[in-house]
Coordinates of N, CA and C in Angstrom, one line a residue:
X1 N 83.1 -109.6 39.6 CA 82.5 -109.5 38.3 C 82.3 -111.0 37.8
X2 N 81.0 -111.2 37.3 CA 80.9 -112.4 36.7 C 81.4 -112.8 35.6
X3 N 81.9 -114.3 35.2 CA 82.3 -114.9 34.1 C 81.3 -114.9 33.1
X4 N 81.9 -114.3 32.1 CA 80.4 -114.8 30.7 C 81.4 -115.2 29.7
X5 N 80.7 -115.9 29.3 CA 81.3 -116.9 28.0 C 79.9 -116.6 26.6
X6 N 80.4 -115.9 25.9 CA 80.0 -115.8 24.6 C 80.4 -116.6 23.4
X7 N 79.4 -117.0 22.7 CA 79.7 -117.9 21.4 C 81.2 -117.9 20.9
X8 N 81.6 -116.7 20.9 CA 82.5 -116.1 20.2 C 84.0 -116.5 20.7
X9 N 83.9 -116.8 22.2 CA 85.1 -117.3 23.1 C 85.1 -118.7 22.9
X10 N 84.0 -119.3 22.6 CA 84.3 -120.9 22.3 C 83.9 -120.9 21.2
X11 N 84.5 -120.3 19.8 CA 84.8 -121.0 19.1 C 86.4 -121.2 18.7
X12 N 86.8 -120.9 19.4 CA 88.3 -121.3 19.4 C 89.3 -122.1 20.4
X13 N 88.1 -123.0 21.0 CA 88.8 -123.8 22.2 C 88.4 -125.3 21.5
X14 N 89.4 -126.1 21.7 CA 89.3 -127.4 21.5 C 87.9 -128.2 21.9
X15 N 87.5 -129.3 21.4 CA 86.2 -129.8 21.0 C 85.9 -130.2 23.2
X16 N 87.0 -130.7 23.4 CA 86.8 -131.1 24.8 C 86.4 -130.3 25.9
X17 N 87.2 -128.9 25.6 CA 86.9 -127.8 26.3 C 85.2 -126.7 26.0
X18 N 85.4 -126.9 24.7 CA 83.9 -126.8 24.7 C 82.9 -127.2 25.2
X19 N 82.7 -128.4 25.2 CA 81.9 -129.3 25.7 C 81.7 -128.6 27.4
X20 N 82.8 -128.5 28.2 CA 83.1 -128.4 29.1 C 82.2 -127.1 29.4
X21 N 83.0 -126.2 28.9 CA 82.6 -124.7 28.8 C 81.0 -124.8 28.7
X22 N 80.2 -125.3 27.8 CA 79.1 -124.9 27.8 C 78.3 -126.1 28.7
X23 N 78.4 -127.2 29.0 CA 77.7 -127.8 30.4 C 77.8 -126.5 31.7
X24 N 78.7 -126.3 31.9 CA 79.3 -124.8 32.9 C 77.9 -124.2 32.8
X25 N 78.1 -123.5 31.5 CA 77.1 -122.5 31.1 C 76.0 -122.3 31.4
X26 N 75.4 -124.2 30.6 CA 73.6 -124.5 30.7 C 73.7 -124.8 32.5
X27 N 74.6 -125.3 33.6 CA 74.5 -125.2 34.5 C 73.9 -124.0 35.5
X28 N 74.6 -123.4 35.3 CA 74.8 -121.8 35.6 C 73.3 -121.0 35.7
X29 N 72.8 -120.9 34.1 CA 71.7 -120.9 33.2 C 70.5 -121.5 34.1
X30 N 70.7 -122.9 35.0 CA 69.7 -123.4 35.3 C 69.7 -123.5 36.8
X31 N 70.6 -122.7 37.0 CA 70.4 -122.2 38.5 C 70.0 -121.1 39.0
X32 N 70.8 -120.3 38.1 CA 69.9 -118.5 37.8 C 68.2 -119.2 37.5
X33 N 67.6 -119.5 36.7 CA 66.6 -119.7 36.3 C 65.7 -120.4 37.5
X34 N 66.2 -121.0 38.2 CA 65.3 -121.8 39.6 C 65.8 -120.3 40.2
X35 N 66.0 -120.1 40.9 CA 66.3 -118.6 41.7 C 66.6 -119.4 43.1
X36 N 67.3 -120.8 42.9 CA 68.2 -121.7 43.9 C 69.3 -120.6 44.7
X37 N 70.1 -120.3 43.5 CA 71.8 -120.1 43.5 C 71.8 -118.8 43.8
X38 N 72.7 -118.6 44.8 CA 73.0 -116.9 45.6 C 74.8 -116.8 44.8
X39 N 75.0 -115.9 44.4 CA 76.3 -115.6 43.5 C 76.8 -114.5 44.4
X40 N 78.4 -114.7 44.4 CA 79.1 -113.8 45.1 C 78.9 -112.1 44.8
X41 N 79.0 -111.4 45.6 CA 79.2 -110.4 44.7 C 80.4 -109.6 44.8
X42 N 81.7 -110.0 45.6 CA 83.1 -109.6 45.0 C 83.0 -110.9 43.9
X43 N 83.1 -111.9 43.6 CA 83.8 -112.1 42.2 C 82.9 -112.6 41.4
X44 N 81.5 -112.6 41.6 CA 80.8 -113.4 40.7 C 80.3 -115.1 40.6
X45 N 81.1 -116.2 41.5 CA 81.0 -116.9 42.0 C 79.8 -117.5 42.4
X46 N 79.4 -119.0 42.4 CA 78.1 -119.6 42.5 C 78.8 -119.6 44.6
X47 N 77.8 -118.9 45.4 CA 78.0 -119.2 46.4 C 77.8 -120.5 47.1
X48 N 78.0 -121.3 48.0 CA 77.6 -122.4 48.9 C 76.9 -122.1 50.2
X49 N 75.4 -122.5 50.2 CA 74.9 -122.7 51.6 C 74.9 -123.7 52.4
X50 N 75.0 -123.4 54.1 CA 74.5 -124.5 54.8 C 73.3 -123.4 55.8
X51 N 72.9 -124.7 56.7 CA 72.0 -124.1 57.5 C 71.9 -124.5 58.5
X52 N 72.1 -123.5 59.7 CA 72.5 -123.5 61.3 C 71.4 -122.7 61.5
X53 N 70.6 -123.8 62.5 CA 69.2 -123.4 62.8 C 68.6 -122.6 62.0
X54 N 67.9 -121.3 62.3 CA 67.2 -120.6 61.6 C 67.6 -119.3 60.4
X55 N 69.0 -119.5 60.2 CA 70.0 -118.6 59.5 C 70.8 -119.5 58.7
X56 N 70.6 -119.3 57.2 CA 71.5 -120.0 56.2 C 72.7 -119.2 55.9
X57 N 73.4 -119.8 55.9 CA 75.0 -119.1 56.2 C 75.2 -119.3 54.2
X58 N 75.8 -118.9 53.2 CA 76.6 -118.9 52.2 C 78.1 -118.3 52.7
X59 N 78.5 -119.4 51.9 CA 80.6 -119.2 51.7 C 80.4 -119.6 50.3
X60 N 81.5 -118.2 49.7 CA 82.6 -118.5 48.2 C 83.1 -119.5 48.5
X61 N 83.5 -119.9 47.8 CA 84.5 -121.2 47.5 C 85.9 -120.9 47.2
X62 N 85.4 -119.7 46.0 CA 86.9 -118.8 45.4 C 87.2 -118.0 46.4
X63 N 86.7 -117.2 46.8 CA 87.2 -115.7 47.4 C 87.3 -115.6 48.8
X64 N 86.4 -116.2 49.6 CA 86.0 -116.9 50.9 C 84.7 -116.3 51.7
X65 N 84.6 -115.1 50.7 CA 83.3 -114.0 51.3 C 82.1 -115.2 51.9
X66 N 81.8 -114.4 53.2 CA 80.7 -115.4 53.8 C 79.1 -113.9 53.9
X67 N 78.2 -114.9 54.7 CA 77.4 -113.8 54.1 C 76.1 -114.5 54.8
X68 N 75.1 -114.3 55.6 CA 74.3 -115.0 56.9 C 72.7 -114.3 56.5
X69 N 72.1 -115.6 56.4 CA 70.6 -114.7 55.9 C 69.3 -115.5 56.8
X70 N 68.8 -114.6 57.6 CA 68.0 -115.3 58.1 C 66.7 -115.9 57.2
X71 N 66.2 -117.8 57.2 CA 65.4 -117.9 57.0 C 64.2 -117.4 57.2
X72 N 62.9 -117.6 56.5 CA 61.6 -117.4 56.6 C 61.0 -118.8 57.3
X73 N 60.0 -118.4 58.6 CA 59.8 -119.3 59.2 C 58.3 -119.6 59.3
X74 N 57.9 -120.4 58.2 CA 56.6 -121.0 57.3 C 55.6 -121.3 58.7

């Protein structure tokens, strides 16, 4: 399950952690929005890709779920 952070959760965190919390956020926000970022789906998690020949591999970071997708070959 994904992390969401609503207004309502930061307004009770210290000024530093805010800050923090919502860079996170607008990050997050602007990765969903490029349709870059592949998210885990046991925990919600921004996945990591590499690329071994014609198959892009994603690994969690958190959880360790791996997950193999073959490229499109232009």
């Amino acid at each position: 399950m994904p992390i969401i952070f609503s207004d309502e959760d930061l307004m009770y965190l210290d000024k530093e952690h805010d800050i923090k919390l919502r860079s996170i956020r607008q990050e997050i926000d602007t990765l969903k929005a490029k349709g870059d970022a592949s998210f885990c789906k046991k925990c919600g998690h921004i996945m990591q890709g590499f690329a071994v020949g014609n198959a892009k591999l994603l690994e969690c970071g958190f959880c360790g779920n791996r997950i193999a997708e073959m490229m499109k070959s232009d």
